[in-house]
Amino acid sequence: MAKDGRDVEKMQQIDGRTRLCGLIGNPVEHTMSPVIHNTLAKMEGRNLAYVPFLVEKDQVRKAVEGAFALDVLGLNVTVPYKSEVMEYLVGIDGMAEKIGAVNTLVRTEHGYKGYNTDLMGLYRAMCSEGIRIEGEEILILGAGGAARAAVFLCVSKGAAKVYILNRTVEKAQAVAEEANRIFGTECVEAMPIDGYQRLPEGKKYLAVQATSVGLFPNVEEAAILDRAFYERVHTGFDLVYRPSSTKFMRMVKDAGGKAYHGLKMLLYQGIAAYELWNSVSVSEEDALMVYGRMKEAMGIEE
Ligand code: ATR
């Protein structure tokens, strides 16, 4: 029961006016997105249902066109289709275009427009934890899709310096060059994964863990296992949320820093998509109630 008496347990009624939203990706069975959107819909008394759709790799165009034909209000897009789906849209938001990835499709008159709410989600999650970007020196681990969103966010929000550390340094260089070019800056620098050894000792950084290392079931792995790295970190933000305590987070904490997992980023990317689909603004109180539901679904107690 919500504080104001709304009953979030009430059964959802599907009827002739129910609007449908969903997720396309492969795989989709472990997604938390239905928890986010169906909880929000119930809390708001909105006649909306959200379901995952498993889409095979040569079916993405048909899935998008079929969803439009079926009057689907909006879709989320997950791995591995965040770039490919851009070909099948009638418009793409400027930031999503820059990132080169779309995770949210919003229905317009003639087709879907693509957005990237991962970036907004990460920003809102960081703000909600009191993490500053503006004027900060930031280490990003990884140079894949998730890392790109983190780099673009940090540059667009005024970071003083962004170091991209990646196992394949060429990929880090490509992302750094692109971010510098797009935002007209020189603040992004690429490094090999052990490049932190060149950073001045004693200085502390915000570190964003954006590699795929440490994901369940590889819970004892981290892209960097050297304690000397973690001694340079005052705050560690892992984009991974399964498990909710990663090796990266544990190493940050052991070295005296604060550490966060990626579940709030997932929450807020969902909230941002819901807001786009329904032209509403979700209050922080409601967002945190949804977060409670997500934690319950994941068996997280803190
Ligand atoms: P995502 O979309 O989740 O970002 P991705 O694009 O496949 O996934 O990127 C995965 C990231 O994790 C890359 O930065 C990758 O490093 P490489 O560019 O060198 O491949 C990084 N990564 C994956 N396995 C790794 C490992 N064992 N050690 C270090 N980095 C790793």
Coordinates of C-alpha atoms and ligand atoms in Angstrom, one line a residue:
M1 CA 0.0 0.0 0.0
A2 CA 1.4 3.4 -0.9
K3 CA 1.7 6.2 1.7
D4 CA -1.3 8.0 0.2
G5 CA -3.5 4.9 0.3
R6 CA -3.2 3.8 -3.3
D7 CA -3.2 0.0 -3.6
V8 CA -0.4 -1.1 -5.8
E9 CA -1.5 -4.7 -5.3
K10 CA -4.7 -4.2 -7.1
M11 CA -5.1 -6.6 -10.1
Q12 CA -4.3 -5.0 -13.4
Q13 CA -7.4 -5.1 -15.7
I14 CA -6.8 -5.8 -19.4
D15 CA -9.7 -4.5 -21.5
G16 CA -10.6 -3.0 -24.8
R17 CA -8.7 0.2 -24.0
T18 CA -5.5 -1.2 -22.6
R19 CA -2.4 0.3 -24.3
L20 CA 0.6 -1.9 -24.8
C21 CA 4.3 -1.2 -24.3
G22 CA 7.1 -3.7 -24.4
L23 CA 10.7 -4.7 -24.7
I24 CA 12.5 -6.1 -27.8
G25 CA 15.8 -7.9 -27.4
N26 CA 17.4 -11.3 -27.2
P27 CA 17.5 -12.6 -24.5
V28 CA 14.7 -10.9 -22.6
E29 CA 13.6 -13.4 -19.9
H30 CA 15.6 -11.9 -17.0
T31 CA 14.4 -8.3 -17.7
M32 CA 13.3 -6.1 -14.8
S33 CA 11.5 -3.6 -17.1
P34 CA 8.0 -5.2 -16.7
V35 CA 8.3 -4.6 -12.9
I36 CA 9.1 -0.9 -13.5
H37 CA 6.3 -0.1 -16.0
N38 CA 3.5 -2.3 -14.7
T39 CA 4.1 -1.0 -11.2
L40 CA 4.0 2.6 -12.4
A41 CA 0.9 1.9 -14.4
K42 CA -0.8 0.3 -11.4
M43 CA 0.2 3.2 -9.1
E44 CA -1.1 5.8 -11.6
G45 CA -4.2 3.8 -12.4
R46 CA -3.2 3.9 -16.1
N47 CA -4.6 1.3 -18.4
L48 CA -1.2 0.2 -19.8
A49 CA 0.5 -3.2 -19.9
Y50 CA 4.2 -3.9 -20.5
V51 CA 5.5 -7.2 -21.8
P52 CA 8.9 -8.6 -23.1
F53 CA 9.1 -9.7 -26.7
L54 CA 11.9 -12.1 -27.7
V55 CA 13.0 -11.1 -31.2
E56 CA 15.3 -13.2 -33.4
K57 CA 18.2 -11.4 -35.1
D58 CA 16.8 -11.2 -38.6
Q59 CA 13.3 -10.0 -37.4
V60 CA 14.0 -6.6 -35.9
R61 CA 12.6 -4.6 -38.8
K62 CA 9.4 -6.7 -38.8
A63 CA 9.1 -6.4 -35.0
V64 CA 9.2 -2.6 -35.1
E65 CA 6.9 -2.4 -38.1
G66 CA 4.5 -5.0 -36.6
A67 CA 4.5 -3.2 -33.2
F68 CA 3.5 0.1 -35.0
A69 CA 0.8 -1.7 -37.0
L70 CA -0.6 -3.1 -33.7
D71 CA -0.8 0.4 -32.2
V72 CA 1.9 -0.4 -29.6
L73 CA 2.5 2.8 -27.7
G74 CA 6.2 2.4 -27.1
L75 CA 9.1 -0.1 -27.0
N76 CA 12.3 -0.5 -25.1
V77 CA 15.2 -2.0 -27.0
T78 CA 17.9 -4.0 -25.4
V79 CA 21.0 -6.0 -26.4
P80 CA 21.8 -6.7 -29.2
Y81 CA 19.6 -4.4 -31.1
K82 CA 20.3 -0.9 -29.8
S83 CA 22.2 0.2 -32.9
E84 CA 20.4 -1.8 -35.6
V85 CA 17.0 -0.6 -34.6
M86 CA 18.0 3.0 -35.6
E87 CA 17.6 2.0 -39.2
Y88 CA 13.8 1.4 -38.8
L89 CA 12.8 4.7 -37.2
V90 CA 11.3 7.9 -38.5
G91 CA 13.4 10.1 -36.3
I92 CA 16.2 9.9 -33.7
D93 CA 16.7 12.3 -30.8
G94 CA 20.0 14.3 -31.0
M95 CA 21.7 12.7 -28.0
A96 CA 20.8 9.1 -29.1
E97 CA 22.2 9.9 -32.5
K98 CA 25.5 11.1 -30.9
I99 CA 25.7 8.0 -28.7
G100 CA 24.8 5.8 -31.7
A101 CA 22.3 3.7 -29.7
V102 CA 18.6 3.8 -29.0
N103 CA 16.9 2.1 -26.1
T104 CA 13.4 3.7 -26.2
L105 CA 11.0 4.0 -29.2
V106 CA 8.2 6.6 -28.9
R107 CA 5.2 6.3 -31.1
T108 CA 4.6 9.2 -33.5
E109 CA 2.2 9.6 -36.4
H110 CA 4.1 7.7 -39.0
G111 CA 6.5 5.5 -37.0
Y112 CA 8.7 5.4 -33.9
K113 CA 11.2 8.0 -32.8
G114 CA 14.3 6.7 -31.0
Y115 CA 15.7 8.0 -27.7
N116 CA 18.5 6.9 -25.4
T117 CA 17.2 7.0 -21.8
D118 CA 20.2 5.0 -20.5
L119 CA 22.1 8.2 -20.4
M120 CA 19.3 10.2 -18.6
G121 CA 18.9 7.1 -16.3
L122 CA 22.6 7.1 -15.3
Y123 CA 22.4 10.9 -14.7
R124 CA 19.3 10.7 -12.5
A125 CA 20.8 7.7 -10.6
M126 CA 24.0 9.6 -9.9
C127 CA 22.1 12.8 -8.9
S128 CA 19.9 10.7 -6.6
E129 CA 23.1 9.3 -4.9
G130 CA 24.6 12.8 -4.6
I131 CA 27.4 12.0 -7.1
R132 CA 28.8 15.1 -8.9
I133 CA 30.0 15.1 -12.5
E134 CA 30.5 18.8 -13.2
G135 CA 34.2 19.8 -12.7
E136 CA 35.2 16.2 -11.7
E137 CA 37.9 14.0 -13.0
I138 CA 36.3 10.7 -14.0
L139 CA 37.7 7.2 -14.9
I140 CA 35.5 5.1 -17.2
L141 CA 36.3 1.4 -17.4
G142 CA 35.3 0.0 -20.8
A143 CA 34.7 1.3 -24.3
G144 CA 31.6 -0.6 -25.4
G145 CA 28.0 0.6 -25.7
A146 CA 27.5 1.2 -22.0
A147 CA 30.8 3.0 -21.6
R148 CA 30.0 5.3 -24.6
A149 CA 26.8 6.5 -22.8
A150 CA 28.8 7.1 -19.6
V151 CA 31.5 9.1 -21.5
F152 CA 29.0 11.2 -23.4
L153 CA 27.0 11.9 -20.2
C154 CA 30.2 13.0 -18.3
V155 CA 31.3 15.3 -21.1
S156 CA 27.9 16.8 -21.7
K157 CA 27.5 17.5 -17.9
G158 CA 30.8 19.3 -17.7
A159 CA 33.4 16.8 -16.3
A160 CA 36.8 18.4 -16.1
K161 CA 38.6 15.3 -17.4
V162 CA 37.4 11.9 -18.6
Y163 CA 39.9 9.0 -18.9
I164 CA 38.7 5.9 -20.8
L165 CA 40.5 2.8 -19.7
N166 CA 40.0 -0.2 -21.9
R167 CA 41.6 -3.6 -22.5
T168 CA 41.6 -2.8 -26.2
V169 CA 43.1 0.6 -26.2
E170 CA 42.2 1.3 -29.8
K171 CA 38.5 1.2 -28.9
A172 CA 39.1 3.6 -26.1
Q173 CA 40.9 5.9 -28.5
A174 CA 38.0 5.8 -31.0
V175 CA 35.4 6.7 -28.3
A176 CA 37.7 9.5 -26.9
E177 CA 38.3 11.0 -30.4
E178 CA 34.6 10.9 -31.2
A179 CA 33.5 12.4 -27.9
N180 CA 36.1 15.2 -28.2
R181 CA 35.0 15.9 -31.8
I182 CA 31.2 15.9 -31.1
F183 CA 31.4 18.0 -28.0
G184 CA 34.3 20.3 -29.2
T185 CA 36.5 19.5 -26.3
E186 CA 39.9 17.8 -25.5
C187 CA 39.0 16.6 -22.1
V188 CA 38.6 12.9 -23.0
E189 CA 41.7 10.8 -23.0
A190 CA 42.2 7.1 -23.8
M191 CA 44.4 4.8 -21.8
P192 CA 45.2 1.1 -21.7
I193 CA 43.4 -0.7 -18.8
D194 CA 46.5 -0.4 -16.6
G195 CA 46.9 3.3 -17.5
Y196 CA 45.8 4.4 -14.1
Q197 CA 49.4 3.7 -12.9
R198 CA 50.3 6.9 -14.7
L199 CA 47.8 9.0 -12.8
P200 CA 49.2 11.1 -9.9
E201 CA 49.2 9.2 -6.6
G202 CA 47.1 10.7 -3.8
K203 CA 44.5 12.1 -6.2
K204 CA 41.0 10.5 -6.0
Y205 CA 38.5 10.0 -8.8
L206 CA 34.9 9.0 -9.6
A207 CA 35.1 5.6 -11.4
V208 CA 32.3 4.2 -13.6
Q209 CA 32.6 0.5 -14.2
A210 CA 31.1 0.0 -17.7
T211 CA 32.7 -3.2 -18.9
S212 CA 30.8 -6.5 -19.0
V213 CA 33.1 -8.0 -16.4
G214 CA 31.6 -9.1 -13.1
L215 CA 28.2 -9.9 -14.4
F216 CA 26.4 -12.8 -12.9
P217 CA 27.6 -15.6 -12.6
N218 CA 31.2 -14.3 -12.8
V219 CA 30.8 -12.5 -9.5
E220 CA 34.5 -12.8 -8.5
E221 CA 35.8 -11.1 -11.6
A222 CA 36.6 -7.4 -12.2
A223 CA 38.3 -5.7 -15.1
I224 CA 41.0 -4.4 -12.7
L225 CA 42.1 -6.5 -9.7
D226 CA 45.0 -4.3 -8.5
R227 CA 44.3 -2.6 -5.2
A228 CA 46.4 0.4 -6.3
F229 CA 43.7 1.3 -8.7
Y230 CA 40.9 1.3 -6.1
E231 CA 43.0 3.5 -3.8
R232 CA 42.6 6.2 -6.4
V233 CA 38.8 5.9 -6.3
H234 CA 36.6 8.0 -4.0
T235 CA 33.3 6.8 -5.5
G236 CA 32.7 3.7 -7.7
F237 CA 29.6 3.4 -9.8
D238 CA 29.1 -0.1 -11.4
L239 CA 26.6 -0.2 -14.3
V240 CA 26.1 -3.9 -13.5
Y241 CA 23.1 -4.6 -11.2
R242 CA 23.1 -8.4 -11.3
P243 CA 24.8 -9.2 -8.9
S244 CA 23.9 -6.2 -6.7
S245 CA 27.4 -6.4 -5.0
T246 CA 30.1 -6.8 -7.6
K247 CA 33.8 -7.5 -7.1
F248 CA 34.5 -3.9 -8.4
M249 CA 32.2 -2.5 -5.7
R250 CA 33.7 -4.6 -3.0
M251 CA 37.2 -3.5 -4.0
V252 CA 36.2 0.1 -4.0
K253 CA 34.7 -0.2 -0.5
D254 CA 37.7 -2.2 0.8
A255 CA 39.9 0.7 -0.3
G256 CA 37.7 3.2 1.6
G257 CA 35.5 4.5 -1.2
K258 CA 31.7 4.6 -1.7
A259 CA 30.2 2.1 -4.2
Y260 CA 26.9 1.9 -6.0
H261 CA 25.4 -0.8 -8.3
G262 CA 23.5 -0.1 -11.5
L263 CA 19.9 -0.9 -10.4
K264 CA 19.0 2.8 -10.0
M265 CA 20.2 3.5 -13.5
L266 CA 17.9 0.8 -14.7
L267 CA 15.1 2.3 -12.7
Y268 CA 15.5 5.8 -14.0
Q269 CA 16.0 4.8 -17.7
G270 CA 12.6 3.0 -17.3
I271 CA 11.1 6.1 -15.6
A272 CA 12.3 8.3 -18.4
A273 CA 10.9 6.0 -21.1
Y274 CA 7.5 5.8 -19.2
E275 CA 7.5 9.6 -19.0
L276 CA 8.1 9.9 -22.8
W277 CA 5.4 7.4 -23.6
N278 CA 2.8 8.9 -21.4
S279 CA 3.7 12.6 -21.4
V280 CA 3.9 12.6 -17.6
S281 CA 6.5 13.4 -15.0
V282 CA 7.0 10.7 -12.3
S283 CA 7.6 12.0 -8.8
E284 CA 10.7 11.0 -6.9
E285 CA 8.5 9.4 -4.2
D286 CA 6.8 7.2 -6.9
A287 CA 10.2 6.4 -8.5
L288 CA 11.5 5.2 -5.1
M289 CA 8.5 3.1 -4.6
V290 CA 9.1 1.4 -7.9
Y291 CA 12.7 0.9 -6.8
G292 CA 11.5 -0.9 -3.8
R293 CA 9.6 -3.3 -6.0
M294 CA 12.7 -3.9 -8.2
K295 CA 14.8 -4.6 -5.1
E296 CA 12.2 -7.1 -3.9
A297 CA 12.1 -8.8 -7.2
M298 CA 15.9 -9.1 -7.2
G299 CA 16.0 -10.2 -3.5
I300 CA 18.1 -7.2 -2.5
E301 CA 17.6 -6.2 1.1
E302 CA 19.6 -2.9 1.6
Ligands
ATR1 P1 28.2 -3.2 -23.5 O1 27.2 -2.9 -24.6 O2 27.6 -3.8 -22.3 O3 29.1 -2.0 -23.2 P2 30.3 -4.3 -25.2 O4 30.0 -3.3 -26.2 O5 30.4 -5.8 -25.6 O6 29.1 -4.4 -24.1 O7 31.6 -3.9 -24.3 C1 32.1 -4.7 -23.4 C2 33.2 -4.0 -22.7 O8 33.8 -4.8 -21.6 C3 34.4 -3.6 -23.6 O9 35.0 -2.4 -23.1 C4 35.4 -4.8 -23.3 O10 36.7 -4.6 -23.6 P3 37.3 -4.8 -25.1 O11 36.9 -3.5 -25.8 O12 38.8 -4.9 -24.9 O13 36.7 -6.0 -25.6 C5 35.2 -5.0 -21.8 N1 35.6 -6.4 -21.4 C6 34.9 -7.5 -21.7 N2 35.6 -8.6 -21.1 C7 36.7 -8.0 -20.5 C8 37.8 -8.6 -19.7 N3 37.8 -9.9 -19.5 N4 38.7 -7.7 -19.2 C9 38.6 -6.4 -19.5 N5 37.6 -5.8 -20.2 C10 36.7 -6.6 -20.7

